Amino acid sequence: MMQLAARAGVALGTLALVTTAGCLFDPNPKQLGPGATATEDGTTGATQAAPLNPLDYTSEPVPTGLLADMLMMGGELYEPADNWWNTKVKNAPVDPNSDAIIQLIKSYDSTRGRLHPDFAADSGIPYCVVDNETPLVPVTFADPGESDAGLPGGPAGYPIPADAITDLRYIENAGRDDGDRHLLVFQKDKRVAFELVRASYANGQWSAGYGAVFKLDSNYRRPDGWTSTDAAGLCVLAGLLRYDEVWGPWPIRHALRVSIRRTNDHVYPASHTGARDAGAPPLGMRLRLKKDTDISGYPMHIRKIFTAMKTYGLIVADRGGNMYVQGTMDSRWNNAELNPIFYDFTIDDFEVIELGWKPGAQ
């Protein structure tokens, strides 16, 4: 990893969201007023430098639409504090085989496990927010056996906005055949995530490879052995890095999704194995940015990302690009800034949390 001076040289070339001293912490969002930011010692400070694309937070309800701001939900999407996405892992035990697993992941690509931001204007996974006014539409599945026809206990159908039929920004990779074509919908009134993979619309009908519905006011976990719209069987939306939370006034309050090149088997919280690459790490494995990793030279909005990796960690949710951290497909991302900063870090800067460790075991 580069020395701090080199990192700071990259970081200082960007506009900082704030210049308050200290690191980030988990405040109660309702205690912070407009223009305030939080620091790890519990203090707040006024914004001193404008972001590139400032976001204004008031008491207004969560809006609807493509890439709508969801921070007014309180930061995390899952409501239970002990959900696997919400649980702090700062004090979770290190796996006894952590060093060996780190070296294994390091061997999977020529960059030796360099961190990569898997989100940009034309990559990543989009989402949209809807409310009770959005009607349910039927979806046919290639594998109905492991797909949810709709909200469990409710009527069949997914609340897909009509705009998604013609606006390909609603679908990952703009609906191209070379991608997973995720279509993620957050129904804010019911606090439910409706997720499709390999989604397409033809002849007046939506279809998908799989569909999964997650009630985010509970710790519902899919039956063991079931996939979802990712290999691990988890909710995709809950682990994505979103633009609103990076540039908003509060810390990122959940674990982030990450993929590695090879996987085998699964551990909690994952429910599905997917590929079986002999000797590879399991889906559901948690990685944590080491506590002593110096991130102080970066602007605040960047420190928020890496603070989340220290506090909540990364969950291996899919098999794909090696050490690719997943986020939203959003034209507002500045990858001229993000790419070199992420490249400062490699798998050597992380440690593996005890495999299968559960929330609450702190």
Short mmCIF file of C-alpha atoms in Angstrom, two decimals:
data_model
loop_
_atom_site.label_atom_id
_atom_site.label_comp_id
_atom_site.label_asym_id
_atom_site.label_seq_id
_atom_site.Cartn_x
_atom_site.Cartn_y
_atom_site.Cartn_z
CA MET A 1 0.00 0.00 0.00
CA MET A 2 1.20 3.52 -0.76
CA GLN A 3 2.56 5.69 2.01
CA LEU A 4 0.24 8.25 3.57
CA ALA A 5 1.91 11.17 1.83
CA ALA A 6 1.20 9.65 -1.56
CA ARG A 7 -2.38 8.91 -0.59
CA ALA A 8 -2.90 12.43 0.67
CA GLY A 9 -1.56 13.83 -2.60
CA VAL A 10 -4.38 12.11 -4.44
CA ALA A 11 -6.98 13.01 -1.87
CA LEU A 12 -6.12 16.69 -1.55
CA GLY A 13 -6.64 17.15 -5.25
CA THR A 14 -10.38 16.75 -4.67
CA LEU A 15 -12.96 18.90 -2.96
CA ALA A 16 -13.67 17.76 0.58
CA LEU A 17 -17.19 17.60 1.90
CA VAL A 18 -16.14 18.81 5.32
CA THR A 19 -12.97 19.72 7.14
CA THR A 20 -13.97 18.76 10.66
CA ALA A 21 -11.28 17.08 12.73
CA GLY A 22 -11.41 13.46 13.73
CA CYS A 23 -13.01 10.40 12.19
CA LEU A 24 -16.61 9.37 11.75
CA PHE A 25 -18.98 7.79 14.20
CA ASP A 26 -22.56 6.56 14.36
CA PRO A 27 -24.74 9.43 15.57
CA ASN A 28 -28.49 9.46 15.86
CA PRO A 29 -29.37 11.14 12.54
CA LYS A 30 -32.36 12.92 14.06
CA GLN A 31 -30.00 14.86 16.34
CA LEU A 32 -28.17 16.46 13.42
CA GLY A 33 -29.51 19.56 11.76
CA PRO A 34 -29.08 20.63 8.12
CA GLY A 35 -25.46 21.36 7.24
CA ALA A 36 -24.09 19.47 10.25
CA THR A 37 -21.63 16.62 10.09
CA ALA A 38 -20.53 14.08 12.67
CA THR A 39 -17.16 13.10 14.06
CA GLU A 40 -16.12 10.02 15.97
CA ASP A 41 -15.83 11.79 19.30
CA GLY A 42 -19.52 12.65 19.14
CA THR A 43 -19.22 16.30 18.21
CA THR A 44 -20.80 18.02 15.24
CA GLY A 45 -19.44 20.74 13.02
CA ALA A 46 -20.73 22.95 10.24
CA THR A 47 -19.89 22.24 6.64
CA GLN A 48 -16.85 24.30 5.64
CA ALA A 49 -16.42 23.36 2.00
CA ALA A 50 -19.13 22.64 -0.53
CA PRO A 51 -19.27 19.18 -2.13
CA LEU A 52 -19.14 18.78 -5.87
CA ASN A 53 -22.82 17.88 -5.89
CA PRO A 54 -24.28 18.99 -2.54
CA LEU A 55 -27.24 17.11 -1.12
CA ASP A 56 -29.74 18.98 1.04
CA TYR A 57 -31.29 17.01 3.91
CA THR A 58 -34.47 18.21 5.55
CA SER A 59 -37.38 16.54 7.29
CA GLU A 60 -39.05 15.72 3.98
CA PRO A 61 -40.05 12.07 3.41
CA VAL A 62 -38.03 9.70 1.25
CA PRO A 63 -38.68 10.63 -2.40
CA THR A 64 -39.52 8.17 -5.14
CA GLY A 65 -37.76 7.59 -8.45
CA LEU A 66 -34.57 6.29 -9.98
CA LEU A 67 -31.61 6.59 -7.54
CA ALA A 68 -33.80 8.53 -5.10
CA ASP A 69 -32.12 9.66 -1.89
CA MET A 70 -32.78 7.14 0.91
CA LEU A 71 -30.78 8.68 3.77
CA MET A 72 -33.95 9.84 5.49
CA MET A 73 -34.54 6.16 6.31
CA GLY A 74 -31.80 6.63 8.91
CA GLY A 75 -28.75 5.36 7.03
CA GLU A 76 -29.19 1.60 6.88
CA LEU A 77 -32.02 -0.15 5.04
CA TYR A 78 -32.53 -3.04 7.47
CA GLU A 79 -34.35 -1.84 10.57
CA PRO A 80 -33.10 -4.40 13.18
CA ALA A 81 -29.86 -3.18 14.72
CA ASP A 82 -28.57 -6.76 14.96
CA ASN A 83 -29.05 -7.53 11.26
CA TRP A 84 -25.92 -8.87 9.54
CA TRP A 85 -25.64 -5.73 7.40
CA ASN A 86 -25.95 -3.38 10.39
CA THR A 87 -23.75 -5.08 12.95
CA LYS A 88 -20.46 -3.48 13.89
CA VAL A 89 -17.50 -5.81 13.51
CA LYS A 90 -14.75 -3.68 15.07
CA ASN A 91 -14.40 -6.17 17.94
CA ALA A 92 -15.30 -9.36 16.08
CA PRO A 93 -12.69 -12.15 16.36
CA VAL A 94 -10.15 -12.72 13.59
CA ASP A 95 -10.34 -16.12 11.92
CA PRO A 96 -7.39 -18.38 12.83
CA ASN A 97 -6.75 -18.93 9.10
CA SER A 98 -7.00 -15.24 8.21
CA ASP A 99 -3.41 -14.90 6.93
CA ALA A 100 -3.72 -17.95 4.67
CA ILE A 101 -7.06 -16.78 3.26
CA ILE A 102 -5.65 -13.31 2.58
CA GLN A 103 -2.72 -14.82 0.67
CA LEU A 104 -5.11 -17.01 -1.31
CA ILE A 105 -7.23 -14.05 -2.42
CA LYS A 106 -4.03 -12.17 -3.21
CA SER A 107 -3.05 -14.94 -5.64
CA TYR A 108 -6.25 -14.67 -7.67
CA ASP A 109 -5.24 -11.76 -9.90
CA SER A 110 -2.20 -9.93 -11.21
CA THR A 111 -2.89 -6.85 -9.06
CA ARG A 112 -2.38 -8.97 -5.92
CA GLY A 113 -5.84 -8.24 -4.56
CA ARG A 114 -6.02 -4.52 -5.25
CA LEU A 115 -9.28 -2.88 -4.12
CA HIS A 116 -11.55 -1.75 -6.96
CA PRO A 117 -14.66 0.48 -6.92
CA ASP A 118 -17.28 -1.46 -8.89
CA PHE A 119 -19.53 1.54 -9.45
CA ALA A 120 -19.50 4.38 -11.95
CA ALA A 121 -21.71 6.20 -14.42
CA ASP A 122 -21.89 3.08 -16.60
CA SER A 123 -21.22 0.28 -14.11
CA GLY A 124 -22.63 -0.80 -10.80
CA ILE A 125 -26.24 -1.59 -9.94
CA PRO A 126 -29.05 0.96 -10.16
CA TYR A 127 -32.09 1.03 -7.88
CA CYS A 128 -35.37 2.89 -7.69
CA VAL A 129 -37.73 3.87 -4.88
CA VAL A 130 -41.50 3.41 -5.16
CA ASP A 131 -44.51 3.77 -2.86
CA ASN A 132 -47.97 2.25 -2.46
CA GLU A 133 -49.12 4.03 -5.62
CA THR A 134 -46.93 1.80 -7.81
CA PRO A 135 -48.98 -1.24 -8.89
CA LEU A 136 -47.69 -4.80 -8.77
CA VAL A 137 -46.94 -6.40 -12.13
CA PRO A 138 -46.46 -10.14 -12.81
CA VAL A 139 -42.97 -11.55 -13.40
CA THR A 140 -42.14 -14.97 -14.83
CA PHE A 141 -39.00 -16.74 -13.58
CA ALA A 142 -36.56 -19.14 -15.19
CA ASP A 143 -36.27 -20.79 -11.75
CA PRO A 144 -39.55 -20.33 -9.87
CA GLY A 145 -38.51 -22.89 -7.25
CA GLU A 146 -36.06 -20.47 -5.59
CA SER A 147 -37.87 -17.26 -6.54
CA ASP A 148 -40.45 -15.25 -4.62
CA ALA A 149 -43.62 -14.64 -6.61
CA GLY A 150 -44.13 -11.50 -4.52
CA LEU A 151 -44.03 -10.34 -0.93
CA PRO A 152 -44.30 -13.46 1.26
CA GLY A 153 -47.84 -13.60 2.61
CA GLY A 154 -48.97 -10.99 0.11
CA PRO A 155 -50.16 -10.92 -3.49
CA ALA A 156 -47.95 -11.98 -6.38
CA GLY A 157 -46.13 -9.35 -8.39
CA TYR A 158 -43.33 -6.79 -8.20
CA PRO A 159 -43.84 -2.99 -8.06
CA ILE A 160 -41.81 -2.20 -11.17
CA PRO A 161 -42.30 1.39 -12.38
CA ALA A 162 -43.71 1.77 -15.87
CA ASP A 163 -40.70 3.95 -16.76
CA ALA A 164 -38.44 0.90 -16.45
CA ILE A 165 -39.94 -0.51 -19.65
CA THR A 166 -38.38 2.23 -21.80
CA ASP A 167 -35.68 3.72 -19.57
CA LEU A 168 -32.83 1.22 -19.50
CA ARG A 169 -31.09 3.10 -16.69
CA TYR A 170 -33.34 1.13 -14.34
CA ILE A 171 -31.58 -2.11 -15.29
CA GLU A 172 -27.93 -2.97 -14.63
CA ASN A 173 -25.69 -2.64 -17.69
CA ALA A 174 -28.62 -0.85 -19.36
CA GLY A 175 -30.15 -4.24 -20.04
CA ARG A 176 -27.24 -5.53 -22.12
CA ASP A 177 -26.79 -9.28 -22.38
CA ASP A 178 -23.21 -9.10 -21.06
CA GLY A 179 -24.29 -8.33 -17.50
CA ASP A 180 -26.48 -9.63 -14.69
CA ARG A 181 -29.25 -7.11 -15.48
CA HIS A 182 -30.26 -6.55 -11.88
CA LEU A 183 -33.44 -4.56 -11.32
CA LEU A 184 -33.78 -3.41 -7.70
CA VAL A 185 -36.90 -1.76 -6.31
CA PHE A 186 -37.28 -0.39 -2.78
CA GLN A 187 -40.91 -0.08 -1.69
CA LYS A 188 -40.60 2.59 0.96
CA ASP A 189 -44.11 2.38 2.44
CA LYS A 190 -43.74 -1.33 3.23
CA ARG A 191 -39.94 -1.19 3.75
CA VAL A 192 -39.41 -4.05 1.31
CA ALA A 193 -36.73 -4.69 -1.32
CA PHE A 194 -37.92 -6.41 -4.52
CA GLU A 195 -34.95 -7.70 -6.54
CA LEU A 196 -34.63 -9.33 -9.96
CA VAL A 197 -31.63 -10.67 -11.85
CA ARG A 198 -31.42 -11.16 -15.63
CA ALA A 199 -34.50 -8.96 -15.86
CA SER A 200 -36.03 -8.15 -19.24
CA TYR A 201 -39.27 -6.89 -20.73
CA ALA A 202 -40.67 -8.28 -23.97
CA ASN A 203 -44.10 -8.77 -25.49
CA GLY A 204 -45.79 -6.97 -22.63
CA GLN A 205 -44.27 -9.19 -19.93
CA TRP A 206 -41.47 -8.93 -17.36
CA SER A 207 -39.26 -11.97 -16.89
CA ALA A 208 -36.17 -12.75 -14.81
CA GLY A 209 -33.83 -15.56 -13.90
CA TYR A 210 -34.58 -15.23 -10.18
CA GLY A 211 -36.59 -12.95 -7.95
CA ALA A 212 -36.11 -12.31 -4.24
CA VAL A 213 -38.16 -10.18 -1.85
CA PHE A 214 -36.75 -8.98 1.49
CA LYS A 215 -38.77 -7.50 4.36
CA LEU A 216 -36.26 -5.05 5.77
CA ASP A 217 -38.07 -4.61 9.08
CA SER A 218 -37.09 -8.16 10.05
CA ASN A 219 -34.09 -10.50 10.06
CA TYR A 220 -35.70 -12.83 7.55
CA ARG A 221 -33.06 -14.97 5.85
CA ARG A 222 -33.74 -17.08 2.78
CA PRO A 223 -33.94 -20.86 3.32
CA ASP A 224 -30.50 -22.45 3.49
CA GLY A 225 -29.50 -23.55 0.00
CA TRP A 226 -31.52 -20.84 -1.74
CA THR A 227 -29.93 -18.21 -3.92
CA SER A 228 -31.33 -14.71 -4.42
CA THR A 229 -30.24 -12.24 -7.10
CA ASP A 230 -26.66 -12.74 -5.96
CA ALA A 231 -24.79 -15.96 -5.37
CA ALA A 232 -24.84 -15.64 -1.57
CA GLY A 233 -28.63 -15.42 -1.25
CA LEU A 234 -28.47 -11.98 0.38
CA CYS A 235 -30.27 -8.71 -0.27
CA VAL A 236 -28.21 -6.84 -2.86
CA LEU A 237 -29.53 -3.33 -2.23
CA ALA A 238 -28.67 -3.38 1.48
CA GLY A 239 -24.94 -3.76 0.78
CA LEU A 240 -24.49 -1.33 -2.09
CA LEU A 241 -22.46 1.84 -1.62
CA ARG A 242 -24.78 4.70 -2.60
CA TYR A 243 -23.95 8.23 -3.68
CA ASP A 244 -26.38 9.80 -1.23
CA GLU A 245 -24.71 8.21 1.79
CA VAL A 246 -21.16 9.05 0.64
CA TRP A 247 -22.00 12.72 0.08
CA GLY A 248 -24.59 13.03 2.84
CA PRO A 249 -23.91 14.41 6.33
CA TRP A 250 -23.93 11.12 8.23
CA PRO A 251 -21.69 8.05 8.39
CA ILE A 252 -22.25 4.96 6.25
CA ARG A 253 -23.98 2.61 8.67
CA HIS A 254 -23.81 -0.84 7.06
CA ALA A 255 -21.43 -3.43 5.64
CA LEU A 256 -20.55 -3.27 1.95
CA ARG A 257 -20.80 -5.97 -0.70
CA VAL A 258 -17.60 -7.30 -2.24
CA SER A 259 -16.80 -10.01 -4.76
CA ILE A 260 -13.69 -12.16 -5.07
CA ARG A 261 -12.44 -14.18 -8.03
CA ARG A 262 -13.11 -17.66 -6.61
CA THR A 263 -15.52 -18.97 -3.97
CA ASN A 264 -16.50 -22.30 -2.46
CA ASP A 265 -19.30 -23.19 -0.03
CA HIS A 266 -20.97 -20.59 2.19
CA VAL A 267 -21.11 -19.44 5.81
CA TYR A 268 -23.56 -17.29 7.74
CA PRO A 269 -25.07 -14.90 6.77
CA ALA A 270 -25.03 -16.35 3.22
CA SER A 271 -27.61 -19.02 2.40
CA HIS A 272 -26.24 -20.29 -0.93
CA THR A 273 -22.98 -21.75 -2.21
CA GLY A 274 -22.92 -20.99 -5.92
CA ALA A 275 -19.60 -21.91 -7.53
CA ARG A 276 -17.40 -24.62 -6.06
CA ASP A 277 -13.79 -23.58 -6.64
CA ALA A 278 -11.77 -26.11 -4.68
CA GLY A 279 -10.07 -24.61 -1.64
CA ALA A 280 -11.53 -21.12 -2.17
CA PRO A 281 -13.06 -18.95 0.59
CA PRO A 282 -16.82 -19.16 1.21
CA LEU A 283 -19.57 -16.75 0.32
CA GLY A 284 -20.73 -14.85 3.39
CA MET A 285 -17.15 -14.39 4.61
CA ARG A 286 -16.51 -11.02 6.26
CA LEU A 287 -13.43 -8.88 5.66
CA ARG A 288 -12.46 -5.95 7.89
CA LEU A 289 -10.10 -3.10 7.06
CA LYS A 290 -7.41 -3.26 9.73
CA LYS A 291 -7.89 -0.87 12.63
CA ASP A 292 -4.45 0.73 12.28
CA THR A 293 -4.85 1.51 8.57
CA ASP A 294 -4.25 5.25 8.25
CA ILE A 295 -7.03 6.95 6.29
CA SER A 296 -6.60 10.43 7.79
CA GLY A 297 -5.13 11.95 4.62
CA TYR A 298 -8.33 11.58 2.61
CA PRO A 299 -11.25 14.02 2.38
CA MET A 300 -14.20 13.32 4.65
CA HIS A 301 -16.48 11.69 2.08
CA ILE A 302 -13.72 9.21 1.21
CA ARG A 303 -12.92 8.52 4.87
CA LYS A 304 -16.58 7.64 5.34
CA ILE A 305 -16.19 4.74 2.90
CA PHE A 306 -13.10 3.31 4.57
CA THR A 307 -14.46 3.94 8.06
CA ALA A 308 -17.42 1.74 7.10
CA MET A 309 -14.97 -0.97 6.06
CA LYS A 310 -13.39 -0.78 9.52
CA THR A 311 -16.65 -0.54 11.45
CA TYR A 312 -19.02 -2.81 9.48
CA GLY A 313 -16.66 -4.58 7.08
CA LEU A 314 -17.15 -6.19 3.69
CA ILE A 315 -19.33 -9.25 3.06
CA VAL A 316 -18.34 -11.55 0.20
CA ALA A 317 -21.65 -11.75 -1.64
CA ASP A 318 -20.67 -12.89 -5.12
CA ARG A 319 -18.03 -14.47 -7.30
CA GLY A 320 -16.64 -11.95 -9.77
CA GLY A 321 -13.94 -9.31 -9.98
CA ASN A 322 -11.33 -9.82 -7.28
CA MET A 323 -11.88 -7.36 -4.38
CA TYR A 324 -14.51 -5.41 -6.30
CA VAL A 325 -16.62 -3.33 -3.88
CA GLN A 326 -20.13 -2.96 -5.27
CA GLY A 327 -22.03 0.30 -5.48
CA THR A 328 -24.74 1.98 -7.47
CA MET A 329 -24.66 2.84 -11.16
CA ASP A 330 -24.81 6.63 -10.91
CA SER A 331 -23.54 9.35 -13.24
CA ARG A 332 -22.54 11.48 -10.23
CA TRP A 333 -19.63 9.23 -9.19
CA ASN A 334 -16.21 10.75 -9.86
CA ASN A 335 -14.09 7.76 -10.82
CA ALA A 336 -11.11 9.96 -11.64
CA GLU A 337 -11.01 10.42 -7.86
CA LEU A 338 -12.28 7.03 -6.68
CA ASN A 339 -10.13 4.69 -8.77
CA PRO A 340 -6.66 5.86 -7.66
CA ILE A 341 -7.75 6.08 -4.02
CA PHE A 342 -9.20 2.56 -3.96
CA TYR A 343 -6.06 1.31 -5.72
CA ASP A 344 -4.06 2.48 -2.69
CA PHE A 345 -5.46 -0.51 -0.81
CA THR A 346 -5.02 -4.25 -1.31
CA ILE A 347 -6.25 -7.39 0.42
CA ASP A 348 -3.16 -7.12 2.66
CA ASP A 349 -4.87 -4.18 4.38
CA PHE A 350 -7.73 -6.45 5.48
CA GLU A 351 -8.24 -9.35 7.87
CA VAL A 352 -10.79 -12.16 7.82
CA ILE A 353 -13.36 -12.21 10.60
CA GLU A 354 -14.04 -15.62 12.11
CA LEU A 355 -15.98 -17.59 9.50
CA GLY A 356 -19.67 -17.82 10.35
CA TRP A 357 -19.46 -15.17 13.08
CA LYS A 358 -22.93 -13.90 13.91
CA PRO A 359 -24.23 -10.45 14.86
CA GLY A 360 -24.42 -9.97 18.59
CA ALA A 361 -21.30 -12.05 19.27
CA GLN A 362 -19.23 -8.98 20.13
#
